[in-house]
PDB file of C-alpha atoms in Angstrom:
ATOM      1  CA  UNK M1333     -57.804  86.579  28.197  1.00 54.00           C
ATOM      2  CA  UNK M1334     -54.133  85.646  28.312  1.00 55.00           C
ATOM      3  CA  UNK M1335     -54.681  83.941  31.640  1.00 50.00           C
ATOM      4  CA  UNK M1336     -57.392  81.749  30.164  1.00 48.00           C
ATOM      5  CA  UNK M1337     -55.138  80.703  27.286  1.00 54.00           C
ATOM      6  CA  UNK M1338     -52.306  79.697  29.618  1.00 51.00           C
ATOM      7  CA  UNK M1339     -54.708  77.779  31.814  1.00 50.00           C
ATOM      8  CA  UNK M1340     -56.125  75.903  28.818  1.00 49.00           C
ATOM      9  CA  UNK M1341     -52.617  74.962  27.652  1.00 46.00           C
ATOM     10  CA  UNK M1342     -51.740  73.500  31.062  1.00 40.00           C
ATOM     11  CA  UNK M1343     -54.993  71.556  31.152  1.00 41.00           C
ATOM     12  CA  UNK M1344     -54.380  70.157  27.681  1.00 39.00           C
ATOM     13  CA  UNK M1345     -50.847  69.104  28.596  1.00 40.00           C
ATOM     14  CA  UNK M1346     -52.144  67.409  31.712  1.00 39.00           C
ATOM     15  CA  UNK M1347     -54.790  65.625  29.651  1.00 37.00           C
ATOM     16  CA  UNK M1348     -52.224  64.426  27.099  1.00 38.00           C
ATOM     17  CA  UNK M1349     -49.909  63.258  29.862  1.00 43.00           C
ATOM     18  CA  UNK M1350     -52.782  61.426  31.497  1.00 43.00           C
ATOM     19  CA  UNK M1351     -53.628  59.700  28.221  1.00 50.00           C
ATOM     20  CA  UNK M1352     -49.978  58.748  27.494  1.00 67.00           C
ATOM     21  CA  UNK M1353     -49.398  55.008  27.529  1.00 85.00           C
ATOM     22  CA  UNK M1354     -46.448  54.325  29.831  1.00 89.00           C
ATOM     23  CA  UNK M1355     -44.144  51.361  29.776  1.00 91.00           C
ATOM     24  CA  UNK M1356     -44.251  50.462  26.040  1.00 91.00           C
ATOM     25  CA  UNK M1357     -41.531  50.575  23.396  1.00 91.00           C
ATOM     26  CA  UNK M1358     -41.885  52.293  20.047  1.00 88.00           C
ATOM     27  CA  UNK M1359     -42.288  48.904  18.344  1.00 88.00           C
ATOM     28  CA  UNK M1360     -45.444  48.182  20.424  1.00 89.00           C
ATOM     29  CA  UNK M1361     -47.129  51.571  20.023  1.00 89.00           C
ATOM     30  CA  UNK M1362     -49.236  50.286  17.111  1.00 88.00           C
ATOM     31  CA  UNK M1363     -51.115  48.044  19.555  1.00 89.00           C
ATOM     32  CA  UNK M1364     -52.013  50.988  21.817  1.00 89.00           C
ATOM     33  CA  UNK M1365     -53.528  53.455  19.387  1.00 85.00           C
ATOM     34  CA  UNK M1366     -56.439  55.088  21.126  1.00 80.00           C
ATOM     35  CA  UNK M1367     -59.773  53.697  19.972  1.00 82.00           C
ATOM     36  CA  UNK M1368     -63.016  52.427  21.511  1.00 86.00           C
ATOM     37  CA  UNK M1369     -61.686  48.979  22.354  1.00 90.00           C
ATOM     38  CA  UNK M1370     -58.355  47.264  23.053  1.00 93.00           C
ATOM     39  CA  UNK M1371     -57.458  43.740  21.920  1.00 93.00           C
ATOM     40  CA  UNK M1372     -55.063  41.896  24.185  1.00 93.00           C
ATOM     41  CA  UNK M1373     -51.812  41.248  22.325  1.00 91.00           C
ATOM     42  CA  UNK M1374     -52.234  37.488  22.715  1.00 91.00           C
ATOM     43  CA  UNK M1375     -55.726  37.875  21.148  1.00 91.00           C
ATOM     44  CA  UNK M1376     -57.459  36.290  24.106  1.00 89.00           C
ATOM     45  CA  UNK M1377     -59.782  39.171  25.036  1.00 92.00           C
ATOM     46  CA  UNK M1378     -61.308  42.475  23.868  1.00 93.00           C
ATOM     47  CA  UNK M1379     -61.710  45.248  26.509  1.00 94.00           C
ATOM     48  CA  UNK M1380     -62.669  48.921  26.410  1.00 93.00           C
ATOM     49  CA  UNK M1381     -59.662  51.141  25.783  1.00 93.00           C
ATOM     50  CA  UNK M1382     -60.368  53.021  29.007  1.00 91.00           C
ATOM     51  CA  UNK M1383     -59.293  49.933  30.963  1.00 92.00           C
ATOM     52  CA  UNK M1384     -55.686  50.159  29.683  1.00 93.00           C
ATOM     53  CA  UNK M1385     -53.313  51.095  32.538  1.00 92.00           C
ATOM     54  CA  UNK M1386     -56.217  51.379  34.975  1.00 92.00           C
ATOM     55  CA  UNK M1387     -54.232  49.380  37.578  1.00 92.00           C
ATOM     56  CA  UNK M1388     -56.423  46.307  37.074  1.00 94.00           C
ATOM     57  CA  UNK M1389     -55.228  43.285  35.115  1.00 94.00           C
ATOM     58  CA  UNK M1390     -57.749  42.283  32.433  1.00 94.00           C
ATOM     59  CA  UNK M1391     -55.525  40.436  29.894  1.00 94.00           C
ATOM     60  CA  UNK M1392     -53.866  37.109  30.773  1.00 91.00           C
ATOM     61  CA  UNK M1393     -50.601  38.242  29.157  1.00 92.00           C
ATOM     62  CA  UNK M1394     -50.653  41.533  31.113  1.00 91.00           C
ATOM     63  CA  UNK M1395     -50.605  43.597  27.925  1.00 92.00           C
ATOM     64  CA  UNK M1396     -53.384  45.923  29.150  1.00 93.00           C
ATOM     65  CA  UNK M1397     -51.222  47.094  32.091  1.00 93.00           C
ATOM     66  CA  UNK M1398     -47.776  47.948  30.671  1.00 92.00           C
ATOM     67  CA  UNK M1399     -47.407  50.984  32.941  1.00 91.00           C
ATOM     68  CA  UNK M1400     -48.661  49.582  36.252  1.00 92.00           C
ATOM     69  CA  UNK M1401     -47.868  46.715  38.601  1.00 91.00           C
ATOM     70  CA  UNK M1402     -51.301  45.135  38.378  1.00 92.00           C
ATOM     71  CA  UNK M1403     -50.353  42.124  36.206  1.00 92.00           C
ATOM     72  CA  UNK M1404     -47.837  39.564  37.570  1.00 90.00           C
ATOM     73  CA  UNK M1405     -46.644  38.678  34.053  1.00 88.00           C
ATOM     74  CA  UNK M1406     -46.388  42.256  32.830  1.00 90.00           C
ATOM     75  CA  UNK M1407     -43.243  44.117  31.739  1.00 92.00           C
ATOM     76  CA  UNK M1408     -42.372  47.791  31.950  1.00 95.00           C
ATOM     77  CA  UNK M1409     -40.180  49.366  29.268  1.00 95.00           C
ATOM     78  CA  UNK M1410     -37.552  51.869  30.433  1.00 95.00           C
ATOM     79  CA  UNK M1411     -36.835  54.332  27.602  1.00 94.00           C
ATOM     80  CA  UNK M1412     -33.614  55.600  29.261  1.00 94.00           C
ATOM     81  CA  UNK M1413     -32.916  58.291  26.676  1.00 93.00           C
ATOM     82  CA  UNK M1414     -29.128  58.738  26.379  1.00 92.00           C
ATOM     83  CA  UNK M1415     -28.412  55.248  27.749  1.00 94.00           C
ATOM     84  CA  UNK M1416     -29.459  51.654  27.055  1.00 93.00           C
ATOM     85  CA  UNK M1417     -33.226  50.988  27.147  1.00 94.00           C
ATOM     86  CA  UNK M1418     -34.394  47.784  28.843  1.00 94.00           C
ATOM     87  CA  UNK M1419     -37.401  46.003  30.376  1.00 95.00           C
ATOM     88  CA  UNK M1420     -38.115  45.462  34.084  1.00 95.00           C
ATOM     89  CA  UNK M1421     -40.843  43.331  35.726  1.00 94.00           C
ATOM     90  CA  UNK M1422     -44.017  45.331  36.161  1.00 91.00           C
ATOM     91  CA  UNK M1423     -43.946  44.489  39.878  1.00 91.00           C
ATOM     92  CA  UNK M1424     -41.135  47.053  40.284  1.00 93.00           C
ATOM     93  CA  UNK M1425     -43.245  49.946  39.005  1.00 94.00           C
ATOM     94  CA  UNK M1426     -43.887  52.551  41.717  1.00 93.00           C
ATOM     95  CA  UNK M1427     -42.249  50.394  44.410  1.00 92.00           C
ATOM     96  CA  UNK M1428     -40.154  53.275  45.720  1.00 93.00           C
ATOM     97  CA  UNK M1429     -36.908  52.020  44.143  1.00 94.00           C
ATOM     98  CA  UNK M1430     -35.452  53.659  41.036  1.00 93.00           C
ATOM     99  CA  UNK M1431     -34.905  50.901  38.465  1.00 95.00           C
ATOM    100  CA  UNK M1432     -34.903  53.033  35.293  1.00 95.00           C
ATOM    101  CA  UNK M1433     -32.181  55.657  34.978  1.00 95.00           C
ATOM    102  CA  UNK M1434     -34.729  58.108  33.566  1.00 94.00           C
ATOM    103  CA  UNK M1435     -36.952  57.548  36.674  1.00 93.00           C
ATOM    104  CA  UNK M1436     -39.918  56.625  34.473  1.00 93.00           C
ATOM    105  CA  UNK M1437     -40.790  53.581  36.610  1.00 94.00           C
ATOM    106  CA  UNK M1438     -41.456  55.777  39.699  1.00 93.00           C
ATOM    107  CA  UNK M1439     -43.832  58.298  38.192  1.00 91.00           C
ATOM    108  CA  UNK M1440     -46.375  57.933  41.037  1.00 89.00           C
ATOM    109  CA  UNK M1441     -44.339  57.155  44.162  1.00 88.00           C
ATOM    110  CA  UNK M1442     -42.698  59.045  46.990  1.00 89.00           C
ATOM    111  CA  UNK M1443     -39.188  58.202  45.641  1.00 89.00           C
ATOM    112  CA  UNK M1444     -37.062  61.155  44.508  1.00 90.00           C
ATOM    113  CA  UNK M1445     -35.349  59.638  41.465  1.00 91.00           C
ATOM    114  CA  UNK M1446     -32.889  61.588  39.344  1.00 92.00           C
ATOM    115  CA  UNK M1447     -32.391  61.116  35.621  1.00 94.00           C
ATOM    116  CA  UNK M1448     -28.849  59.686  35.431  1.00 95.00           C
ATOM    117  CA  UNK M1449     -29.076  58.324  31.891  1.00 95.00           C
ATOM    118  CA  UNK M1450     -26.817  60.995  30.394  1.00 94.00           C
ATOM    119  CA  UNK M1451     -23.970  60.342  32.892  1.00 94.00           C
ATOM    120  CA  UNK M1452     -24.323  56.596  32.473  1.00 94.00           C
ATOM    121  CA  UNK M1453     -24.357  57.088  28.712  1.00 94.00           C
ATOM    122  CA  UNK M1454     -21.130  59.110  28.856  1.00 94.00           C
ATOM    123  CA  UNK M1455     -19.414  56.358  30.827  1.00 94.00           C
ATOM    124  CA  UNK M1456     -20.752  53.775  28.408  1.00 92.00           C
ATOM    125  CA  UNK M1457     -19.554  55.764  25.412  1.00 94.00           C
ATOM    126  CA  UNK M1458     -16.111  56.247  26.979  1.00 94.00           C
ATOM    127  CA  UNK M1459     -15.878  52.510  27.580  1.00 94.00           C
ATOM    128  CA  UNK M1460     -16.973  51.744  24.029  1.00 94.00           C
ATOM    129  CA  UNK M1461     -14.462  54.262  22.662  1.00 94.00           C
ATOM    130  CA  UNK M1462     -11.721  52.573  24.674  1.00 95.00           C
ATOM    131  CA  UNK M1463     -12.780  49.208  23.328  1.00 95.00           C
ATOM    132  CA  UNK M1464     -12.795  50.602  19.803  1.00 95.00           C
ATOM    133  CA  UNK M1465      -9.277  51.980  20.256  1.00 95.00           C
ATOM    134  CA  UNK M1466      -8.127  48.609  21.533  1.00 95.00           C
ATOM    135  CA  UNK M1467      -9.820  46.928  18.605  1.00 95.00           C
ATOM    136  CA  UNK M1468      -8.222  49.357  16.134  1.00 95.00           C
ATOM    137  CA  UNK M1469      -4.791  48.733  17.670  1.00 94.00           C
ATOM    138  CA  UNK M1470      -5.376  44.993  17.498  1.00 95.00           C
ATOM    139  CA  UNK M1471      -6.417  45.240  13.860  1.00 95.00           C
ATOM    140  CA  UNK M1472      -3.333  47.334  13.096  1.00 95.00           C
ATOM    141  CA  UNK M1473      -1.069  44.763  14.761  1.00 95.00           C
ATOM    142  CA  UNK M1474      -2.898  41.998  12.935  1.00 95.00           C
ATOM    143  CA  UNK M1475      -2.335  43.722   9.598  1.00 95.00           C
ATOM    144  CA  UNK M1476       1.340  44.221  10.461  1.00 95.00           C
ATOM    145  CA  UNK M1477       1.682  40.542  11.335  1.00 95.00           C
ATOM    146  CA  UNK M1478      -0.021  39.603   8.076  1.00 95.00           C
ATOM    147  CA  UNK M1479       2.397  41.754   6.087  1.00 94.00           C
ATOM    148  CA  UNK M1480       5.397  40.337   7.985  1.00 95.00           C
ATOM    149  CA  UNK M1481       4.042  36.841   7.409  1.00 95.00           C
ATOM    150  CA  UNK M1482       3.705  37.483   3.677  1.00 95.00           C
ATOM    151  CA  UNK M1483       7.293  38.744   3.483  1.00 94.00           C
ATOM    152  CA  UNK M1484       8.544  35.747   5.470  1.00 95.00           C
ATOM    153  CA  UNK M1485       6.534  33.390   3.259  1.00 95.00           C
ATOM    154  CA  UNK M1486       8.033  34.912   0.124  1.00 95.00           C
ATOM    155  CA  UNK M1487      11.527  34.622   1.602  1.00 95.00           C
ATOM    156  CA  UNK M1488      10.967  30.972   2.496  1.00 96.00           C
ATOM    157  CA  UNK M1489       9.560  30.301  -0.962  1.00 95.00           C
ATOM    158  CA  UNK M1490      12.716  31.788  -2.529  1.00 95.00           C
ATOM    159  CA  UNK M1491      14.882  29.626  -0.247  1.00 95.00           C
ATOM    160  CA  UNK M1492      12.798  26.591  -1.155  1.00 96.00           C
ATOM    161  CA  UNK M1493      13.282  27.243  -4.862  1.00 95.00           C
ATOM    162  CA  UNK M1494      17.051  27.560  -4.353  1.00 95.00           C
ATOM    163  CA  UNK M1495      17.131  24.293  -2.417  1.00 96.00           C
ATOM    164  CA  UNK M1496      15.087  22.584  -5.124  1.00 95.00           C
ATOM    165  CA  UNK M1497      17.506  23.783  -7.803  1.00 95.00           C
ATOM    166  CA  UNK M1498      20.454  22.599  -5.694  1.00 96.00           C
ATOM    167  CA  UNK M1499      18.740  19.223  -5.216  1.00 96.00           C
ATOM    168  CA  UNK M1500      18.194  18.920  -8.966  1.00 95.00           C
ATOM    169  CA  UNK M1501      21.873  19.718  -9.627  1.00 95.00           C
ATOM    170  CA  UNK M1502      22.950  17.142  -7.055  1.00 96.00           C
ATOM    171  CA  UNK M1503      20.613  14.585  -8.609  1.00 95.00           C
ATOM    172  CA  UNK M1504      22.221  15.186 -12.015  1.00 95.00           C
ATOM    173  CA  UNK M1505      25.709  14.799 -10.511  1.00 95.00           C
ATOM    174  CA  UNK M1506      24.588  11.648  -8.707  1.00 96.00           C
ATOM    175  CA  UNK M1507      23.351  10.129 -11.976  1.00 95.00           C
ATOM    176  CA  UNK M1508      26.672  11.009 -13.635  1.00 95.00           C
ATOM    177  CA  UNK M1509      28.627   9.359 -10.818  1.00 95.00           C
ATOM    178  CA  UNK M1510      26.398   6.296 -11.020  1.00 95.00           C
ATOM    179  CA  UNK M1511      27.091   6.023 -14.750  1.00 94.00           C
ATOM    180  CA  UNK M1512      30.828   6.362 -14.163  1.00 93.00           C
ATOM    181  CA  UNK M1513      30.733   3.746 -11.404  1.00 94.00           C
ATOM    182  CA  UNK M1514      28.742   1.422 -13.631  1.00 93.00           C
ATOM    183  CA  UNK M1515      31.275   1.877 -16.445  1.00 92.00           C
ATOM    184  CA  UNK M1516      34.189   1.324 -14.028  1.00 93.00           C
ATOM    185  CA  UNK M1517      32.542  -1.840 -12.671  1.00 92.00           C
ATOM    186  CA  UNK M1518      32.012  -3.064 -16.229  1.00 91.00           C
ATOM    187  CA  UNK M1519      35.669  -2.444 -17.139  1.00 89.00           C
ATOM    188  CA  UNK M1520      36.811  -4.091 -13.932  1.00 89.00           C
ATOM    189  CA  UNK M1521      34.729  -7.161 -14.678  1.00 90.00           C
ATOM    190  CA  UNK M1522      36.095  -7.334 -18.205  1.00 88.00           C
ATOM    191  CA  UNK M1523      39.665  -6.985 -16.878  1.00 88.00           C
ATOM    192  CA  UNK M1524      39.161  -9.744 -14.323  1.00 89.00           C
ATOM    193  CA  UNK M1525      37.738 -12.033 -17.009  1.00 87.00           C
ATOM    194  CA  UNK M1526      40.697 -11.279 -19.255  1.00 86.00           C
ATOM    195  CA  UNK M1527      43.149 -12.017 -16.443  1.00 85.00           C
ATOM    196  CA  UNK M1528      41.439 -15.329 -15.703  1.00 85.00           C
ATOM    197  CA  UNK M1529      41.623 -16.289 -19.374  1.00 83.00           C
ATOM    198  CA  UNK M1530      45.302 -15.256 -19.451  1.00 73.00           C
ATOM    199  CA  UNK M1531      46.083 -17.354 -16.381  1.00 67.00           C
ATOM    200  CA  UNK M1532      44.607 -20.435 -18.051  1.00 70.00           C
ATOM    201  CA  UNK M1533      46.724 -19.811 -21.163  1.00 62.00           C
ATOM    202  CA  UNK M1534      50.096 -19.477 -19.313  1.00 52.00           C
ATOM    203  CA  UNK M1535      52.799 -21.928 -20.570  1.00 52.00           C
ATOM    204  CA  UNK M1536      53.772 -24.706 -18.209  1.00 51.00           C
ATOM    205  CA  UNK M1537      57.434 -23.697 -18.328  1.00 50.00           C
ATOM    206  CA  UNK M1538      56.505 -20.276 -16.909  1.00 48.00           C
ATOM    207  CA  UNK M1539      55.441 -21.950 -13.706  1.00 47.00           C
ATOM    208  CA  UNK M1540      59.058 -21.659 -12.479  1.00 49.00           C
ATOM    209  CA  UNK M1541      58.000 -18.208 -11.249  1.00 47.00           C
ATOM    210  CA  UNK M1542      55.884 -19.771  -8.524  1.00 47.00           C
ATOM    211  CA  UNK M1543      53.812 -16.652  -7.878  1.00 48.00           C
ATOM    212  CA  UNK M1544      52.429 -16.602 -11.518  1.00 48.00           C
ATOM    213  CA  UNK M1545      50.841 -20.048 -11.751  1.00 49.00           C
ATOM    214  CA  UNK M1546      49.173 -22.045  -9.019  1.00 46.00           C
ATOM    215  CA  UNK M1547      49.361 -25.482 -10.681  1.00 48.00           C
ATOM    216  CA  UNK M1548      53.103 -25.918  -9.748  1.00 53.00           C
ATOM    217  CA  UNK M1549      53.381 -26.318  -6.029  1.00 58.00           C
ATOM    218  CA  UNK M1550      56.280 -25.272  -3.839  1.00 67.00           C
ATOM    219  CA  UNK M1551      56.856 -28.884  -2.891  1.00 73.00           C
ATOM    220  CA  UNK M1552      57.450 -29.875  -6.523  1.00 70.00           C
ATOM    221  CA  UNK M1553      59.917 -26.983  -7.011  1.00 72.00           C
ATOM    222  CA  UNK M1554      61.815 -27.929  -3.905  1.00 74.00           C
ATOM    223  CA  UNK M1555      62.159 -31.569  -5.008  1.00 73.00           C
ATOM    224  CA  UNK M1556      63.553 -30.442  -8.376  1.00 74.00           C
ATOM    225  CA  UNK M1557      66.183 -28.215  -6.734  1.00 73.00           C
ATOM    226  CA  UNK M1558      67.150 -30.679  -3.970  1.00 72.00           C
ATOM    227  CA  UNK M1559      69.367 -32.997  -6.037  1.00 74.00           C
ATOM    228  CA  UNK M1560      70.854 -34.984  -3.174  1.00 78.00           C
ATOM    229  CA  UNK M1561      67.489 -35.264  -1.365  1.00 79.00           C
ATOM    230  CA  UNK M1562      68.944 -34.058   1.934  1.00 78.00           C
ATOM    231  CA  UNK M1563      66.034 -31.742   2.683  1.00 74.00           C
ATOM    232  CA  UNK M1564      67.913 -28.495   1.925  1.00 77.00           C
ATOM    233  CA  UNK M1565      69.137 -26.582  -1.131  1.00 74.00           C
ATOM    234  CA  UNK M1566      72.776 -25.535  -1.314  1.00 75.00           C
ATOM    235  CA  UNK M1567      74.352 -22.869  -3.552  1.00 70.00           C
ATOM    236  CA  UNK M1568      75.883 -25.545  -5.766  1.00 73.00           C
ATOM    237  CA  UNK M1569      72.505 -27.217  -6.272  1.00 69.00           C
ATOM    238  CA  UNK M1570      70.892 -23.860  -7.072  1.00 69.00           C
ATOM    239  CA  UNK M1571      73.678 -22.948  -9.580  1.00 66.00           C
ATOM    240  CA  UNK M1572      73.360 -26.335 -11.224  1.00 68.00           C
ATOM    241  CA  UNK M1573      69.586 -26.208 -11.661  1.00 62.00           C
ATOM    242  CA  UNK M1574      68.778 -22.537 -12.404  1.00 59.00           C
ATOM    243  CA  UNK M1575      69.844 -20.564 -15.493  1.00 52.00           C
ATOM    244  CA  UNK M1576      68.866 -17.101 -16.711  1.00 44.00           C
ATOM    245  CA  UNK M1577      66.050 -16.930 -19.254  1.00 42.00           C
ATOM    246  CA  UNK M1578      67.623 -14.154 -21.279  1.00 45.00           C
ATOM    247  CA  UNK M1579      71.034 -15.949 -21.407  1.00 50.00           C
ATOM    248  CA  UNK M1580      70.695 -19.722 -21.046  1.00 50.00           C
ATOM    249  CA  UNK M1581      74.360 -20.377 -21.930  1.00 55.00           C
ATOM    250  CA  UNK M1582      75.649 -18.464 -18.942  1.00 57.00           C
ATOM    251  CA  UNK M1583      75.852 -20.301 -15.637  1.00 59.00           C
ATOM    252  CA  UNK M1584      74.284 -18.621 -12.598  1.00 57.00           C
ATOM    253  CA  UNK M1585      77.065 -16.940 -10.618  1.00 65.00           C
ATOM    254  CA  UNK M1586      77.548 -17.434  -6.936  1.00 64.00           C
ATOM    255  CA  UNK M1587      76.420 -13.852  -6.139  1.00 65.00           C
ATOM    256  CA  UNK M1588      73.286 -14.308  -8.200  1.00 62.00           C
ATOM    257  CA  UNK M1589      72.559 -17.567  -6.526  1.00 60.00           C
ATOM    258  CA  UNK M1590      73.237 -16.003  -3.139  1.00 60.00           C
ATOM    259  CA  UNK M1591      70.434 -13.476  -3.671  1.00 62.00           C
ATOM    260  CA  UNK M1592      67.996 -16.373  -3.269  1.00 55.00           C
ATOM    261  CA  UNK M1593      69.324 -17.027   0.202  1.00 54.00           C
ATOM    262  CA  UNK M1594      69.371 -13.521   1.705  1.00 48.00           C
ATOM    263  CA  UNK M1595      72.219 -14.289   4.063  1.00 45.00           C
ATOM    264  CA  UNK M1596      71.523 -18.001   4.482  1.00 46.00           C
ATOM    265  CA  UNK M1597      73.906 -20.698   3.278  1.00 47.00           C
ATOM    266  CA  UNK M1598      71.059 -23.135   2.755  1.00 52.00           C
ATOM    267  CA  UNK M1599      67.317 -22.897   2.210  1.00 52.00           C
ATOM    268  CA  UNK M1600      64.974 -25.462   3.616  1.00 60.00           C
ATOM    269  CA  UNK M1601      61.605 -26.433   2.214  1.00 54.00           C
ATOM    270  CA  UNK M1602      59.813 -24.098   4.702  1.00 59.00           C
ATOM    271  CA  UNK M1603      61.865 -21.010   3.765  1.00 59.00           C
ATOM    272  CA  UNK M1604      61.282 -21.650   0.070  1.00 52.00           C
ATOM    273  CA  UNK M1605      57.549 -21.911   0.777  1.00 57.00           C
ATOM    274  CA  UNK M1606      57.544 -18.579   2.609  1.00 57.00           C
ATOM    275  CA  UNK M1607      59.404 -16.818  -0.274  1.00 55.00           C
ATOM    276  CA  UNK M1608      57.157 -18.295  -2.943  1.00 50.00           C
ATOM    277  CA  UNK M1609      53.991 -17.447  -1.045  1.00 51.00           C
ATOM    278  CA  UNK M1610      54.712 -13.681  -1.246  1.00 50.00           C
ATOM    279  CA  UNK M1611      55.195 -12.326  -4.824  1.00 46.00           C
ATOM    280  CA  UNK M1612      57.081  -9.296  -3.517  1.00 42.00           C
ATOM    281  CA  UNK M1613      59.473 -11.512  -1.570  1.00 45.00           C
ATOM    282  CA  UNK M1614      59.900 -13.694  -4.627  1.00 42.00           C
ATOM    283  CA  UNK M1615      60.845 -10.716  -6.748  1.00 42.00           C
ATOM    284  CA  UNK M1616      63.280  -9.500  -4.106  1.00 42.00           C
ATOM    285  CA  UNK M1617      64.869 -12.933  -3.811  1.00 44.00           C
ATOM    286  CA  UNK M1618      65.611 -13.023  -7.546  1.00 41.00           C
ATOM    287  CA  UNK M1619      62.854 -15.454  -8.559  1.00 40.00           C
ATOM    288  CA  UNK M1620      61.941 -13.312 -11.544  1.00 39.00           C
ATOM    289  CA  UNK M1621      62.623 -14.236 -15.147  1.00 37.00           C
ATOM    290  CA  UNK M1622      64.370 -17.549 -14.355  1.00 43.00           C
ATOM    291  CA  UNK M1623      63.651 -21.094 -15.308  1.00 44.00           C
ATOM    292  CA  UNK M1624      65.207 -24.483 -14.668  1.00 44.00           C
ATOM    293  CA  UNK M1625      67.970 -25.643 -16.942  1.00 44.00           C
ATOM    294  CA  UNK M1626      67.570 -28.659 -19.150  1.00 41.00           C
ATOM    295  CA  UNK M1627      69.618 -30.699 -16.684  1.00 43.00           C
ATOM    296  CA  UNK M1628      66.637 -30.715 -14.328  1.00 42.00           C
ATOM    297  CA  UNK M1629      65.001 -33.281 -16.484  1.00 41.00           C
ATOM    298  CA  UNK M1630      67.555 -35.727 -15.291  1.00 39.00           C
TER     299      UNK M1630
END
């Protein structure tokens, strides 16, 4: 009795295996549910279900022969449990070469194929784990760079604010200096105008100080001092023509008159011109605070 049960189980398993549709993915199993007829997936033809995988191509799209090499346009699906599943051309089914790692494509050939999907899957998983570690390290470095960049950005922003405050302070100081310069220029202009007005109001008798008024020329002064018209001025002529402003009654002494000469016994018209042209020289030569005596009118 037990023998009959075991035999029936083996026969049933063989029947189920014989009725199993090879070469299809789980997403296409709904098209291959066992029934009386089979509709080609492209809808072009209806055939009896017994003709599926009978090693004869009935459908133009090859959908009735997913597990054989009968149809030139057919595809065989490698399940490859433990590794990546993929499709191969149906022409490679039972050709004696192991194309699927689970050896499902050589189910009826002389080839001795081994199921290597688990080993290939381990290598694939190790590679993926290595890639994930590299990715995690890259993400960690990226986050570190982002944090460093944020800190650097904040530091630069603080420096920028300091520079902006310094620029504002300098702008305020610049405006103050511009106002001061404007005020100084205004005062200078007023002073120059006042000096010009003062020069126009100077008395004619003050022109004896030749550096104060430009209307009296050096030539005119020289002619007044040169009494004998010999082209030079002697000490006697200078003493006779020049008196002190603060004491008109006192006659110019010889030493005082000599200061006009600076070591010379006589002054010519050219030397007088040189002394009068330089105010500092005129002051040094004693041409300050003097005027001609009344005798010059003669």
